[in-house]
């Protein structure tokens, strides 16, 4: 086994901070009834939990793709001295890359359709007589294990059955685990319950948290992973692109880009929106005027233009200072970070406006007046009285904005001012599909793969954010 | 008997309306029966949460669906059961034969339609009439409800009308199709007393003119006494007493009714503890085993907890209580009547020491206009008031909404920066201080608010809220001492110590008000500004809070600046009273001076507008102390543009020429009693107030 060293990209670091912040919030919320109550409500909703399970798989994939390492290169030096210099590869790989090594390295020459064993384009070769002949060559990896007489359909079916078997195994195991460890705590007041009755409770769907639904929904991504394991090394499930890279691999790699844009942007938005919104609403007067002028000016600039300008000037900077960006991944990471920042700077105004208005309402409430008459300082009033009462708006906006930002990335990459062209992203894939859609016969799998993944992520995020809003918005909450 | 008698317009029988909630089914209306004859006013009386409004809504099938459902019962109206009618048929009944007006005229009128358009929509035969005829009808309707200048009002939008005018417009809409029955759901609760008496008189007149029945829903015994022919008292979804108004006010049968009377503050109870009903109206779902009132009843015995009392009635009067037999006689053998001991609170007069001295306090809010926010005028919310509060005394500021009393209270505490004038607290001038200096003094004066729901931060534990002042003012340092002190204060205001670690939403309005008081008390203040602390509470809870405030004043010799519009509260606990009108004090004196010997025409009008609960029983007539009612016309003018001369002259029946020109100066009637009115100036000075 080769040694390795961790490589932490800036966006990775930011993601770690975000994850830590979420964990701290969860720990804090568990101690505070008013914070955890709405989340418990979400926990008991079927639709919300289904979308959460799907989101969770996306998040885990994105997170695995955010732990980067550089592997050690074995240099076979003739002098086997002790002072061997440890060298690390300049290629930065993520844990996900390592898991999907087969998908990553098995590249074909060019396009191939999903599950194809022959190339999509014809090649010229000499036949036995030495005459040139056009034919569809066999793929190097796709279906390479098949003999001429083997049926491809039969092989795929057999492997899918295996995948199904693994899925069932995992789900059954999960059901047993849930029945043993989780159900006993919440749903069975009767202490003398054996595993059998607990199982019945789970399977009948009578648990307060809809475990049965969760597990059934979970079986879909589990089946997907199982098929990936079974089929991935032998076929290109979603075909290959122009330079022969596996499309499915690219699509999965794009998850990280989408997630980072969706989450890190909010990390940039929050401080701006919260600090400016609360101070404007609380102090009124000239502070309010100033902040209002800032955000009305900012929101009147066409955002696409500003983003394009920022990205293009970054391009220029990177060309002029090549020494700062040694690796490809450094370049693309810097560009992603820059995009996130510029998107954040452009989009805090909406939340800021909401928070300002809400603060204005809250500051007139009696408990703020009471705090004033008790001599509580402004800073404390803002942090202890106003901010906690705005939290629901912040959370609702963050989850609602998430899907919008994922889509924004696709649009920006499509017009060429998004993430780096070398970076895997759905926007880039869709951009590339522009020409493929004009080919005859059509190369449809690139666009389809990007579309399906993006659609599932955005749909799950939207459903989940709806549930979050229902639970947190005091106006929608049931009395 | 499917057909109702001719003399009964509406008959409700054993009506049950249940509401499904997450916590179970709430029996909101549980077997209520009553009937209303033509030309009769039936008042449904009860505290909030007793099912009064839901009863009325059930009659019209307007209950909130799908949570609410009418389980059983009959509503017989001109021979038909309204509950069996389809939604389409009900539309013919609603607004045409049975009309309804609501508490909030603001939210019942469409803000983007003129008054004329809205009334036109409900006119019954508008399709067969020309525009001119319709217009005439609308003007006629508005005239009949006493709308001034009705031809112009037709073209106005709701926001251009005052609260009283809006309620008149609502009544006009309700009357458009000459209904047989008018359901009035708390029609005057949102209005000021002088406007309330206008509206109540209007309703009484319309009832007589149209021979209409009124189903009046209210929690206000005063309104009932003034308006009702019959009273139906409801408690926790059940009717507990049905009596004609005279009987009800002279000799109420049910212990709940008796208790309600006793818990109302008024002058006769001064120096005494108010008789309170402990606890609050139960809201829990499900069935009750015994009497619903048993837990709060001081006459309850075993049977009350075990068996549901049956409805016993005779001659249209009925009661639901184990104390009475079938002929409604008191079963003396069972009656364990406990004579309530009234604790006398002695009045310590420490008049010499002046704690708070307010001199010519003014708060003007600038009105900005245009792009550059030019100041085009000022709202003179408080326009030069002077008053003194002695240590251990209660000074009440009385006035209608918009007169600036709340602003005055906040300006005194420096929560709003006064425009000019001086506030001297215990020798130190607060208006000249700022920042830390003022913060150090803040522990001496505190405030409690009207709305118990807005006055506590929902995200903070009760204990944290109370301890906040101790932290901010650094009165205590260690965590343990703070916690100890907070818990002590909680017990002092009658709350369990466990409340410390709970959130405000777990408590009822009255309990929250106790917590607010605890928060104010935590820093050991000497003066508390009470900004209508009981006006959002039910009568029985109000009595609890007033008793608490009284006890605290006695124990801690607190001074109260009591801001209120409720004369009965003033009568009960104020030592001195300041009457405010449009930002100025028009009369100031001891409680006796103001209440017995009111001189200013406004004070007189204010006092006479308060519906007095007459236990002699003259239902249908306005029951006022001296029999004559001094009705004020019109509304309070805008404080941004007060009338020249005496602000009150526009509404004053005794206004003379000089009132239109000059603001009256101060006239000292007795040592304690001063008034600002030209009528009492022996030699009219020409200098005005300043």
JSON list of N, CA, C and O in Angstrom, two decimals, chain A residues 383-403:
[
{"chain": "A", "resi": 383, "resn": "UNK", "atom": "N", "xyz": [-27.91, 40.35, 19.76]},
{"chain": "A", "resi": 383, "resn": "UNK", "atom": "CA", "xyz": [-27.50, 38.95, 19.68]},
{"chain": "A", "resi": 383, "resn": "UNK", "atom": "C", "xyz": [-28.41, 38.02, 20.48]},
{"chain": "A", "resi": 383, "resn": "UNK", "atom": "O", "xyz": [-28.63, 36.89, 20.09]},
{"chain": "A", "resi": 384, "resn": "UNK", "atom": "N", "xyz": [-28.98, 38.51, 21.57]},
{"chain": "A", "resi": 384, "resn": "UNK", "atom": "CA", "xyz": [-29.78, 37.61, 22.41]},
{"chain": "A", "resi": 384, "resn": "UNK", "atom": "C", "xyz": [-31.27, 37.69, 22.13]},
{"chain": "A", "resi": 384, "resn": "UNK", "atom": "O", "xyz": [-32.00, 36.72, 22.31]},
{"chain": "A", "resi": 385, "resn": "UNK", "atom": "N", "xyz": [-31.74, 38.88, 21.75]},
{"chain": "A", "resi": 385, "resn": "UNK", "atom": "CA", "xyz": [-33.18, 39.01, 21.57]},
{"chain": "A", "resi": 385, "resn": "UNK", "atom": "C", "xyz": [-33.59, 38.98, 20.11]},
{"chain": "A", "resi": 385, "resn": "UNK", "atom": "O", "xyz": [-34.59, 38.37, 19.76]},
{"chain": "A", "resi": 386, "resn": "UNK", "atom": "N", "xyz": [-32.82, 39.66, 19.26]},
{"chain": "A", "resi": 386, "resn": "UNK", "atom": "CA", "xyz": [-33.27, 39.76, 17.87]},
{"chain": "A", "resi": 386, "resn": "UNK", "atom": "C", "xyz": [-32.81, 38.57, 17.04]},
{"chain": "A", "resi": 386, "resn": "UNK", "atom": "O", "xyz": [-33.62, 37.89, 16.42]},
{"chain": "A", "resi": 387, "resn": "UNK", "atom": "N", "xyz": [-31.51, 38.27, 17.10]},
{"chain": "A", "resi": 387, "resn": "UNK", "atom": "CA", "xyz": [-31.00, 37.20, 16.24]},
{"chain": "A", "resi": 387, "resn": "UNK", "atom": "C", "xyz": [-31.72, 35.85, 16.43]},
{"chain": "A", "resi": 387, "resn": "UNK", "atom": "O", "xyz": [-32.14, 35.24, 15.45]},
{"chain": "A", "resi": 388, "resn": "UNK", "atom": "N", "xyz": [-31.90, 35.37, 17.67]},
{"chain": "A", "resi": 388, "resn": "UNK", "atom": "CA", "xyz": [-32.58, 34.08, 17.80]},
{"chain": "A", "resi": 388, "resn": "UNK", "atom": "C", "xyz": [-34.00, 34.09, 17.22]},
{"chain": "A", "resi": 388, "resn": "UNK", "atom": "O", "xyz": [-34.49, 33.07, 16.76]},
{"chain": "A", "resi": 389, "resn": "UNK", "atom": "N", "xyz": [-34.63, 35.26, 17.22]},
{"chain": "A", "resi": 389, "resn": "UNK", "atom": "CA", "xyz": [-35.97, 35.32, 16.67]},
{"chain": "A", "resi": 389, "resn": "UNK", "atom": "C", "xyz": [-35.98, 35.47, 15.16]},
{"chain": "A", "resi": 389, "resn": "UNK", "atom": "O", "xyz": [-37.05, 35.54, 14.55]},
{"chain": "A", "resi": 390, "resn": "UNK", "atom": "N", "xyz": [-34.79, 35.58, 14.56]},
{"chain": "A", "resi": 390, "resn": "UNK", "atom": "CA", "xyz": [-34.70, 35.65, 13.10]},
{"chain": "A", "resi": 390, "resn": "UNK", "atom": "C", "xyz": [-34.21, 34.34, 12.52]},
{"chain": "A", "resi": 390, "resn": "UNK", "atom": "O", "xyz": [-34.23, 34.13, 11.32]},
{"chain": "A", "resi": 391, "resn": "UNK", "atom": "N", "xyz": [-33.72, 33.45, 13.40]},
{"chain": "A", "resi": 391, "resn": "UNK", "atom": "CA", "xyz": [-33.09, 32.21, 12.95]},
{"chain": "A", "resi": 391, "resn": "UNK", "atom": "C", "xyz": [-33.94, 31.45, 11.94]},
{"chain": "A", "resi": 391, "resn": "UNK", "atom": "O", "xyz": [-33.42, 30.92, 10.96]},
{"chain": "A", "resi": 392, "resn": "UNK", "atom": "N", "xyz": [-35.25, 31.41, 12.18]},
{"chain": "A", "resi": 392, "resn": "UNK", "atom": "CA", "xyz": [-36.08, 30.62, 11.28]},
{"chain": "A", "resi": 392, "resn": "UNK", "atom": "C", "xyz": [-36.03, 31.19, 9.86]},
{"chain": "A", "resi": 392, "resn": "UNK", "atom": "O", "xyz": [-35.98, 30.45, 8.89]},
{"chain": "A", "resi": 393, "resn": "UNK", "atom": "N", "xyz": [-36.00, 32.52, 9.74]},
{"chain": "A", "resi": 393, "resn": "UNK", "atom": "CA", "xyz": [-35.93, 33.12, 8.41]},
{"chain": "A", "resi": 393, "resn": "UNK", "atom": "C", "xyz": [-34.62, 32.75, 7.74]},
{"chain": "A", "resi": 393, "resn": "UNK", "atom": "O", "xyz": [-34.58, 32.39, 6.56]},
{"chain": "A", "resi": 394, "resn": "UNK", "atom": "N", "xyz": [-33.53, 32.82, 8.51]},
{"chain": "A", "resi": 394, "resn": "UNK", "atom": "CA", "xyz": [-32.23, 32.50, 7.96]},
{"chain": "A", "resi": 394, "resn": "UNK", "atom": "C", "xyz": [-32.22, 31.06, 7.44]},
{"chain": "A", "resi": 394, "resn": "UNK", "atom": "O", "xyz": [-31.83, 30.79, 6.30]},
{"chain": "A", "resi": 395, "resn": "UNK", "atom": "N", "xyz": [-32.69, 30.13, 8.27]},
{"chain": "A", "resi": 395, "resn": "UNK", "atom": "CA", "xyz": [-32.67, 28.72, 7.87]},
{"chain": "A", "resi": 395, "resn": "UNK", "atom": "C", "xyz": [-33.54, 28.47, 6.65]},
{"chain": "A", "resi": 395, "resn": "UNK", "atom": "O", "xyz": [-33.13, 27.77, 5.72]},
{"chain": "A", "resi": 396, "resn": "UNK", "atom": "N", "xyz": [-34.72, 29.05, 6.67]},
{"chain": "A", "resi": 396, "resn": "UNK", "atom": "CA", "xyz": [-35.63, 28.84, 5.54]},
{"chain": "A", "resi": 396, "resn": "UNK", "atom": "C", "xyz": [-34.99, 29.36, 4.26]},
{"chain": "A", "resi": 396, "resn": "UNK", "atom": "O", "xyz": [-34.99, 28.69, 3.22]},
{"chain": "A", "resi": 397, "resn": "UNK", "atom": "N", "xyz": [-34.40, 30.56, 4.33]},
{"chain": "A", "resi": 397, "resn": "UNK", "atom": "CA", "xyz": [-33.80, 31.14, 3.13]},
{"chain": "A", "resi": 397, "resn": "UNK", "atom": "C", "xyz": [-32.64, 30.28, 2.64]},
{"chain": "A", "resi": 397, "resn": "UNK", "atom": "O", "xyz": [-32.49, 30.05, 1.44]},
{"chain": "A", "resi": 398, "resn": "UNK", "atom": "N", "xyz": [-31.83, 29.81, 3.59]},
{"chain": "A", "resi": 398, "resn": "UNK", "atom": "CA", "xyz": [-30.66, 29.01, 3.19]},
{"chain": "A", "resi": 398, "resn": "UNK", "atom": "C", "xyz": [-31.09, 27.76, 2.42]},
{"chain": "A", "resi": 398, "resn": "UNK", "atom": "O", "xyz": [-30.57, 27.47, 1.35]},
{"chain": "A", "resi": 399, "resn": "UNK", "atom": "N", "xyz": [-32.07, 27.04, 2.95]},
{"chain": "A", "resi": 399, "resn": "UNK", "atom": "CA", "xyz": [-32.45, 25.81, 2.27]},
{"chain": "A", "resi": 399, "resn": "UNK", "atom": "C", "xyz": [-33.20, 26.11, 0.97]},
{"chain": "A", "resi": 399, "resn": "UNK", "atom": "O", "xyz": [-33.07, 25.37, 0.00]},
{"chain": "A", "resi": 400, "resn": "UNK", "atom": "N", "xyz": [-33.97, 27.20, 0.95]},
{"chain": "A", "resi": 400, "resn": "UNK", "atom": "CA", "xyz": [-34.67, 27.53, -0.29]},
{"chain": "A", "resi": 400, "resn": "UNK", "atom": "C", "xyz": [-33.70, 27.99, -1.37]},
{"chain": "A", "resi": 400, "resn": "UNK", "atom": "O", "xyz": [-33.88, 27.72, -2.54]},
{"chain": "A", "resi": 401, "resn": "UNK", "atom": "N", "xyz": [-32.66, 28.72, -0.94]},
{"chain": "A", "resi": 401, "resn": "UNK", "atom": "CA", "xyz": [-31.69, 29.24, -1.90]},
{"chain": "A", "resi": 401, "resn": "UNK", "atom": "C", "xyz": [-30.81, 28.15, -2.49]},
{"chain": "A", "resi": 401, "resn": "UNK", "atom": "O", "xyz": [-30.31, 28.29, -3.60]},
{"chain": "A", "resi": 402, "resn": "UNK", "atom": "N", "xyz": [-30.64, 27.08, -1.72]},
{"chain": "A", "resi": 402, "resn": "UNK", "atom": "CA", "xyz": [-29.69, 26.04, -2.13]},
{"chain": "A", "resi": 402, "resn": "UNK", "atom": "C", "xyz": [-29.94, 25.57, -3.56]},
{"chain": "A", "resi": 402, "resn": "UNK", "atom": "O", "xyz": [-29.05, 25.60, -4.41]},
{"chain": "A", "resi": 403, "resn": "UNK", "atom": "N", "xyz": [-31.19, 25.16, -3.84]},
{"chain": "A", "resi": 403, "resn": "UNK", "atom": "CA", "xyz": [-31.46, 24.61, -5.17]},
{"chain": "A", "resi": 403, "resn": "UNK", "atom": "C", "xyz": [-31.29, 25.68, -6.24]},
{"chain": "A", "resi": 403, "resn": "UNK", "atom": "O", "xyz": [-30.82, 25.39, -7.34]}
]
